[in-house]
Tab-separated table of C-alpha atoms and ligand atoms in Angstrom:
chain	number	residue	atom	x	y	z
K	1141	MET	CA	100.639	70.012	155.262
K	1142	GLY	CA	98.810	73.294	155.171
K	1143	PHE	CA	101.662	74.993	153.414
K	1144	LYS	CA	101.914	72.393	150.674
K	1145	PHE	CA	98.344	73.108	149.813
K	1146	TYR	CA	98.739	76.796	150.193
K	1147	ALA	CA	101.597	77.496	147.825
K	1148	PRO	CA	100.144	76.056	144.628
K	1149	ALA	CA	96.709	77.476	145.491
K	1150	SER	CA	98.021	81.003	145.926
K	1151	LEU	CA	100.174	80.678	142.838
K	1152	PHE	CA	97.078	79.616	140.962
K	1153	LEU	CA	95.128	82.604	142.297
K	1154	LEU	CA	97.972	84.910	141.356
K	1155	LEU	CA	98.030	83.569	137.816
K	1156	LEU	CA	94.260	83.968	137.584
K	1157	SER	CA	94.457	87.573	138.691
K	1158	LEU	CA	97.188	88.579	136.221
K	1159	PRO	CA	95.589	90.527	133.390
K	1160	ALA	CA	95.770	88.341	130.316
K	1161	PHE	CA	97.678	90.173	127.589
K	1162	ALA	CA	94.791	92.215	126.350
K	1163	TYR	CA	93.497	92.250	122.830
K	1164	GLY	CA	89.995	93.319	121.887
K	1165	TRP	CA	87.360	94.111	124.413
K	1166	GLY	CA	88.213	92.095	127.513
K	1167	VAL	CA	86.389	88.872	128.259
K	1168	ASP	CA	83.361	90.746	129.658
K	1169	GLY	CA	82.993	93.095	126.678
K	1170	HIS	CA	82.998	90.178	124.243
K	1171	ALA	CA	80.636	88.140	126.456
K	1172	ILE	CA	78.164	91.056	126.668
K	1173	ILE	CA	78.156	91.467	122.872
K	1174	CYS	CA	77.670	87.769	122.196
K	1175	GLN	CA	74.912	87.442	124.811
K	1176	ILE	CA	72.999	90.362	123.267
K	1177	ALA	CA	73.437	88.795	119.829
K	1178	GLN	CA	72.478	85.281	120.947
K	1179	ASP	CA	69.142	86.571	122.252
K	1180	ARG	CA	68.323	88.255	118.910
K	1181	LEU	CA	69.035	85.340	116.555
K	1182	SER	CA	66.358	84.182	114.136
K	1183	ASP	CA	65.314	80.520	114.393
K	1184	PRO	CA	67.500	79.367	111.479
K	1185	ALA	CA	70.503	81.333	112.781
K	1186	ALA	CA	70.036	79.993	116.323
K	1187	ALA	CA	69.872	76.454	114.926
K	1188	ALA	CA	73.040	76.921	112.859
K	1189	VAL	CA	74.889	78.444	115.822
K	1190	GLU	CA	73.829	75.565	118.061
K	1191	ASP	CA	74.942	73.094	115.410
K	1192	LEU	CA	78.362	74.741	114.993
K	1193	LEU	CA	79.184	75.355	118.673
K	1194	PRO	CA	80.986	72.548	120.477
K	1195	ASN	CA	78.788	70.493	122.826
K	1196	TYR	CA	79.915	72.140	126.050
K	1197	ALA	CA	78.848	75.579	124.799
K	1198	LYS	CA	75.550	74.817	123.090
K	1199	ASN	CA	73.178	77.794	123.162
K	1200	ASN	CA	75.828	80.035	124.572
K	1201	LEU	CA	77.880	81.895	122.020
K	1202	SER	CA	79.009	84.236	124.790
K	1203	ARG	CA	81.140	81.554	126.470
K	1204	LEU	CA	83.382	81.255	123.420
K	1205	CYS	CA	83.446	84.870	122.349
K	1206	SER	CA	87.037	85.353	123.546
K	1207	TRP	CA	88.333	82.134	121.999
K	1208	ALA	CA	89.990	84.057	119.156
K	1209	ASP	CA	92.154	85.951	121.659
K	1210	ARG	CA	93.188	82.747	123.398
K	1211	VAL	CA	94.448	81.138	120.166
K	1212	LYS	CA	96.462	84.139	119.031
K	1213	PHE	CA	99.734	82.445	119.944
K	1214	ARG	CA	98.838	79.072	118.456
K	1215	TYR	CA	97.542	80.794	115.288
K	1216	ARG	CA	100.237	83.399	114.887
K	1217	TRP	CA	98.821	84.373	111.474
K	1218	SER	CA	95.607	85.556	113.138
K	1219	SER	CA	96.943	88.382	115.315
K	1220	PRO	CA	96.678	91.202	112.692
K	1221	LEU	CA	93.028	90.223	112.196
K	1222	HIS	CA	92.052	91.866	115.495
K	1223	TYR	CA	92.672	95.529	114.648
K	1224	ILE	CA	93.393	98.250	112.090
K	1225	ASP	CA	96.184	100.798	112.335
K	1226	THR	CA	95.294	104.137	110.694
K	1227	PRO	CA	97.567	107.134	109.972
K	1228	ASP	CA	98.396	109.170	113.092
K	1229	GLY	CA	96.094	112.120	113.729
K	1230	LEU	CA	93.947	111.664	110.620
K	1231	CYS	CA	90.849	110.203	112.306
K	1232	THR	CA	89.637	108.452	109.149
K	1233	TYR	CA	89.696	104.867	107.909
K	1234	ASP	CA	90.046	103.720	104.316
K	1235	TYR	CA	90.021	100.004	103.444
K	1236	ASP	CA	92.477	100.290	100.545
K	1237	ARG	CA	94.856	102.459	102.504
K	1238	ASP	CA	94.653	100.873	105.976
K	1239	CYS	CA	93.535	97.234	105.848
K	1240	LYS	CA	96.888	95.458	105.771
K	1241	ASP	CA	99.273	93.770	108.177
K	1242	GLU	CA	102.703	95.045	109.196
K	1243	ASP	CA	104.256	93.470	106.096
K	1244	GLY	CA	101.742	95.347	103.942
K	1245	VAL	CA	99.690	92.278	102.956
K	1246	LYS	CA	96.264	93.586	101.840
K	1247	GLY	CA	93.096	92.479	103.635
K	1248	ARG	CA	94.886	91.280	106.754
K	1249	CYS	CA	93.032	93.469	109.274
K	1250	VAL	CA	89.870	93.149	111.343
K	1251	SER	CA	87.653	94.284	108.474
K	1252	GLY	CA	89.199	91.781	106.063
K	1253	GLY	CA	88.860	89.071	108.724
K	1254	ILE	CA	85.137	89.750	109.143
K	1255	THR	CA	84.570	89.593	105.381
K	1256	ASN	CA	86.585	86.395	105.089
K	1257	TYR	CA	84.779	84.514	107.882
K	1258	THR	CA	81.373	85.784	106.707
K	1259	ASN	CA	82.095	84.333	103.266
K	1260	GLN	CA	83.218	81.017	104.771
K	1261	LEU	CA	80.015	80.766	106.820
K	1262	LEU	CA	77.880	81.365	103.716
K	1263	ASP	CA	79.012	77.818	102.799
K	1264	TYR	CA	77.021	76.450	105.719
K	1265	GLY	CA	74.336	73.998	104.639
K	1266	ASN	CA	75.688	73.501	101.122
K	1267	SER	CA	74.806	69.855	101.374
K	1268	SER	CA	76.707	68.745	98.269
K	1269	SER	CA	79.920	68.431	100.240
K	1270	GLU	CA	81.384	69.259	103.595
K	1271	SER	CA	82.721	72.802	103.613
K	1272	GLN	CA	86.429	73.079	102.954
K	1273	TYR	CA	86.541	75.379	106.002
K	1274	ASN	CA	86.256	74.784	109.731
K	1275	LEU	CA	82.951	76.588	110.202
K	1276	THR	CA	83.068	76.343	114.002
K	1277	GLU	CA	86.276	78.355	113.973
K	1278	ALA	CA	84.816	80.714	111.354
K	1279	LEU	CA	81.836	81.422	113.652
K	1280	LEU	CA	84.054	82.014	116.680
K	1281	PHE	CA	86.326	84.350	114.712
K	1282	LEU	CA	83.387	86.276	113.255
K	1283	ALA	CA	81.646	86.740	116.629
K	1284	HIS	CA	84.904	87.943	118.188
K	1285	LEU	CA	86.111	90.199	115.373
K	1286	MET	CA	82.732	91.959	115.163
K	1287	GLY	CA	83.399	92.911	118.780
K	1288	ASP	CA	86.930	94.102	118.104
K	1289	VAL	CA	85.971	96.349	115.172
K	1290	HIS	CA	83.513	98.154	117.480
K	1291	GLN	CA	86.161	98.868	120.147
K	1292	PRO	CA	87.191	102.422	119.175
K	1293	LEU	CA	90.919	101.871	119.826
K	1294	HIS	CA	91.015	98.695	117.736
K	1295	VAL	CA	90.885	101.180	114.861
K	1296	GLY	CA	93.482	103.519	116.300
K	1297	PHE	CA	96.694	105.292	115.352
K	1298	THR	CA	99.709	103.391	114.048
K	1299	THR	CA	102.488	104.862	116.197
K	1300	ASP	CA	100.764	104.281	119.544
K	1301	ARG	CA	99.362	100.894	118.454
K	1302	GLY	CA	95.796	101.862	119.228
K	1303	GLY	CA	96.690	103.333	122.617
K	1304	ASN	CA	98.789	100.325	123.689
K	1305	THR	CA	101.876	102.518	124.200
K	1306	ILE	CA	100.045	105.353	126.007
K	1307	ASN	CA	100.620	104.894	129.751
K	1308	VAL	CA	97.870	106.204	131.980
K	1309	ARG	CA	96.573	105.771	135.478
K	1310	TRP	CA	93.069	104.414	135.859
K	1311	TYR	CA	92.254	106.075	139.138
K	1312	ARG	CA	95.345	105.033	141.125
K	1313	ARG	CA	96.344	101.934	139.198
K	1314	LYS	CA	98.750	101.790	136.264
K	1315	SER	CA	97.172	100.980	132.931
K	1316	VAL	CA	97.476	101.831	129.245
K	1317	LEU	CA	94.827	103.694	127.271
K	1318	HIS	CA	94.052	100.660	125.120
K	1319	HIS	CA	93.337	98.538	128.198
K	1320	VAL	CA	91.105	101.274	129.648
K	1321	TRP	CA	88.815	100.765	126.635
K	1322	ASP	CA	89.141	96.959	126.486
K	1323	ASP	CA	88.513	96.420	130.209
K	1324	ASN	CA	88.802	99.176	132.811
K	1325	ILE	CA	85.676	101.195	131.895
K	1326	ILE	CA	83.577	98.022	131.784
K	1327	GLU	CA	85.004	96.653	135.056
K	1328	THR	CA	84.495	99.927	136.897
K	1329	ALA	CA	80.910	100.185	135.603
K	1330	GLU	CA	80.206	96.654	136.823
K	1331	GLU	CA	81.691	97.410	140.252
K	1332	ARG	CA	79.874	100.691	140.722
K	1333	PHE	CA	76.515	100.170	139.089
K	1334	TYR	CA	75.881	96.461	138.507
K	1335	ASN	CA	76.851	94.550	141.689
K	1336	ASP	CA	80.060	93.335	140.056
K	1337	ASN	CA	77.914	91.276	137.768
K	1338	VAL	CA	78.319	91.022	133.988
K	1339	GLU	CA	74.782	89.655	133.552
K	1340	GLU	CA	73.286	92.721	135.231
K	1341	PHE	CA	75.298	94.995	132.956
K	1342	THR	CA	74.163	93.002	129.912
K	1343	GLU	CA	70.510	93.301	131.012
K	1344	ALA	CA	70.829	97.070	131.384
K	1345	ILE	CA	72.176	97.386	127.820
K	1346	LYS	CA	69.430	95.111	126.503
K	1347	GLN	CA	66.841	97.356	128.149
K	1348	ASN	CA	68.322	100.386	126.399
K	1349	ILE	CA	68.106	98.526	123.069
K	1350	THR	CA	64.387	97.858	123.501
K	1351	GLY	CA	63.764	101.239	125.205
K	1352	GLU	CA	65.712	104.443	124.718
K	1353	TRP	CA	67.536	103.318	121.559
K	1354	SER	CA	64.747	101.277	119.949
K	1355	ASP	CA	64.222	103.783	117.131
K	1356	GLN	CA	67.887	103.421	116.080
K	1357	VAL	CA	68.048	99.648	115.938
K	1358	ALA	CA	66.808	99.286	112.331
K	1359	LYS	CA	69.519	101.731	111.230
K	1360	TRP	CA	72.225	99.791	113.108
K	1361	GLU	CA	71.109	96.543	111.510
K	1362	LYS	CA	71.068	97.863	107.974
K	1363	CYS	CA	73.951	96.984	105.681
K	1364	SER	CA	73.600	98.748	102.346
K	1365	ASP	CA	73.837	97.344	98.794
K	1366	ASN	CA	72.472	93.999	99.984
K	1367	LYS	CA	75.792	93.145	101.603
K	1368	VAL	CA	75.871	90.507	104.339
K	1369	ALA	CA	78.491	92.253	106.516
K	1370	CYS	CA	79.476	95.933	106.719
K	1371	PRO	CA	82.741	96.035	108.696
K	1372	ASP	CA	84.126	99.147	106.963
K	1373	VAL	CA	81.214	101.232	108.273
K	1374	TYR	CA	81.911	100.035	111.829
K	1375	ALA	CA	85.663	100.672	111.472
K	1376	SER	CA	85.025	104.262	110.342
K	1377	GLU	CA	82.754	104.847	113.341
K	1378	SER	CA	85.445	103.408	115.627
K	1379	ILE	CA	88.297	105.691	114.555
K	1380	GLU	CA	85.918	108.644	114.807
K	1381	ALA	CA	84.961	107.639	118.381
K	1382	ALA	CA	88.637	107.007	119.162
K	1383	CYS	CA	89.450	110.626	118.219
K	1384	ASP	CA	86.335	112.220	119.752
K	1385	TRP	CA	86.405	110.255	123.029
K	1386	ALA	CA	89.257	107.794	123.632
K	1387	TYR	CA	92.310	109.899	122.689
K	1388	LYS	CA	90.701	113.238	123.574
K	1389	ASP	CA	92.445	115.038	126.468
K	1390	VAL	CA	94.763	112.069	127.103
K	1391	LYS	CA	98.550	112.301	127.019
K	1392	ASN	CA	101.207	109.929	128.257
K	1393	ASN	CA	100.908	109.569	132.069
K	1394	THR	CA	97.494	111.285	132.322
K	1395	GLN	CA	95.455	110.149	135.321
K	1396	LEU	CA	91.948	109.167	134.268
K	1397	GLU	CA	89.216	109.372	136.886
K	1398	ASP	CA	85.497	110.108	137.239
K	1399	ASP	CA	85.387	112.871	134.584
K	1400	TYR	CA	86.745	110.496	131.967
K	1401	PHE	CA	84.902	107.400	133.217
K	1402	LEU	CA	81.473	109.017	133.425
K	1403	SER	CA	81.727	110.794	130.059
K	1404	ARG	CA	83.072	107.728	128.188
K	1405	LEU	CA	80.854	105.040	129.701
K	1406	PRO	CA	77.867	106.054	127.498
K	1407	VAL	CA	80.104	105.584	124.433
K	1408	VAL	CA	81.124	102.104	125.593
K	1409	ASN	CA	77.478	101.213	126.282
K	1410	LEU	CA	76.471	102.344	122.811
K	1411	ARG	CA	79.285	100.455	121.046
K	1412	LEU	CA	78.437	97.230	122.931
K	1413	ALA	CA	74.745	97.630	122.020
K	1414	GLU	CA	75.374	98.422	118.347
K	1415	CYS	CA	77.766	95.510	118.116
K	1416	GLY	CA	75.407	92.963	119.694
K	1417	VAL	CA	72.582	94.054	117.399
K	1418	ARG	CA	74.808	93.961	114.314
K	1419	LEU	CA	76.357	90.588	115.125
K	1420	ALA	CA	72.858	89.112	115.366
K	1421	ALA	CA	71.750	90.839	112.151
K	1422	THR	CA	74.852	89.559	110.334
K	1423	LEU	CA	74.358	85.971	111.535
K	1424	ASN	CA	70.643	86.212	110.619
K	1425	ARG	CA	71.609	87.287	107.087
K	1426	ILE	CA	74.253	84.552	106.787
K	1427	PHE	CA	71.994	81.718	107.948
K	1428	GLY	CA	68.650	83.209	106.826
G	1158	ADE	N1	98.427	96.230	117.748
G	1158	ADE	C1	98.704	97.250	116.908
G	1158	ADE	N2	97.660	98.104	116.800
G	1158	ADE	C2	96.698	97.600	117.602
G	1158	ADE	C3	95.373	97.985	117.906
G	1158	ADE	N3	94.828	99.091	117.380
G	1158	ADE	N4	94.679	97.215	118.753
G	1158	ADE	C4	95.219	96.101	119.281
G	1158	ADE	N5	96.444	95.683	119.030
G	1158	ADE	C5	97.187	96.418	118.188
G	1159	ZN	ZN1	90.562	90.375	119.726
G	1160	ZN	ZN1	92.174	95.313	122.647
């Protein structure tokens, strides 16, 4: 009797503990960004978000912030929309040169995705007719892709697929550099400093936004030339941070420990904060 119960239960636990094939910040990174953004929405933006979210996730954008990763296999066309590959070693991003998929189709990258879903959402409330788009999906893609474009290695080098082919050890465990930046730094920070609790980590970042970084927030929010979204600016910052911090001093099979963790965690904190603030500002402009 006991065994019958035991086998499926442990199989279930095993499946739960397997790292999902990682794309974008991990679940926690995306949830942190969307929680920060949710709490900064204007009244009209909060109302539109509540209207567009499915019933089980009302008022909680953060619960669905990883949806776009979960549908990557069902929506095969969407997978190039999560990243940008830039020329090896150059450390710059150029929309015309770099925003394309592996077949060279222009605009099929994370920056093009953000622009596309922003434009779809600008249809919201055009009462004349129902939008031709699924605006719930557009919102979930936009909230997710804003996160991805802020993950430094989502705007990485072409040959190593944004650090996906660079094997490293994270302390004693096997990992790849890309996964270190999607998940490992965030998980280790939560374990060491925040009682293993994503909400506590989110609160700490929110306190930095209203405290130490408060004089930078207006600059983060700004998107020049009256544009609604500014993904190319964020992509350029990401490849610069990838070169200055993520790739720096890392080769295949490097072991990454406290030196790397403690010097890179402030960069991760800053990217999560900038992204949460900018996602809110973008949604406030769209629905304003
Ligand atoms: N696949 C190819 N390049 C990638 C990147 N930079 N991030 C995630 N997946 C990728
Ligand atoms: Zn993603
Ligand atoms: Zn990723």
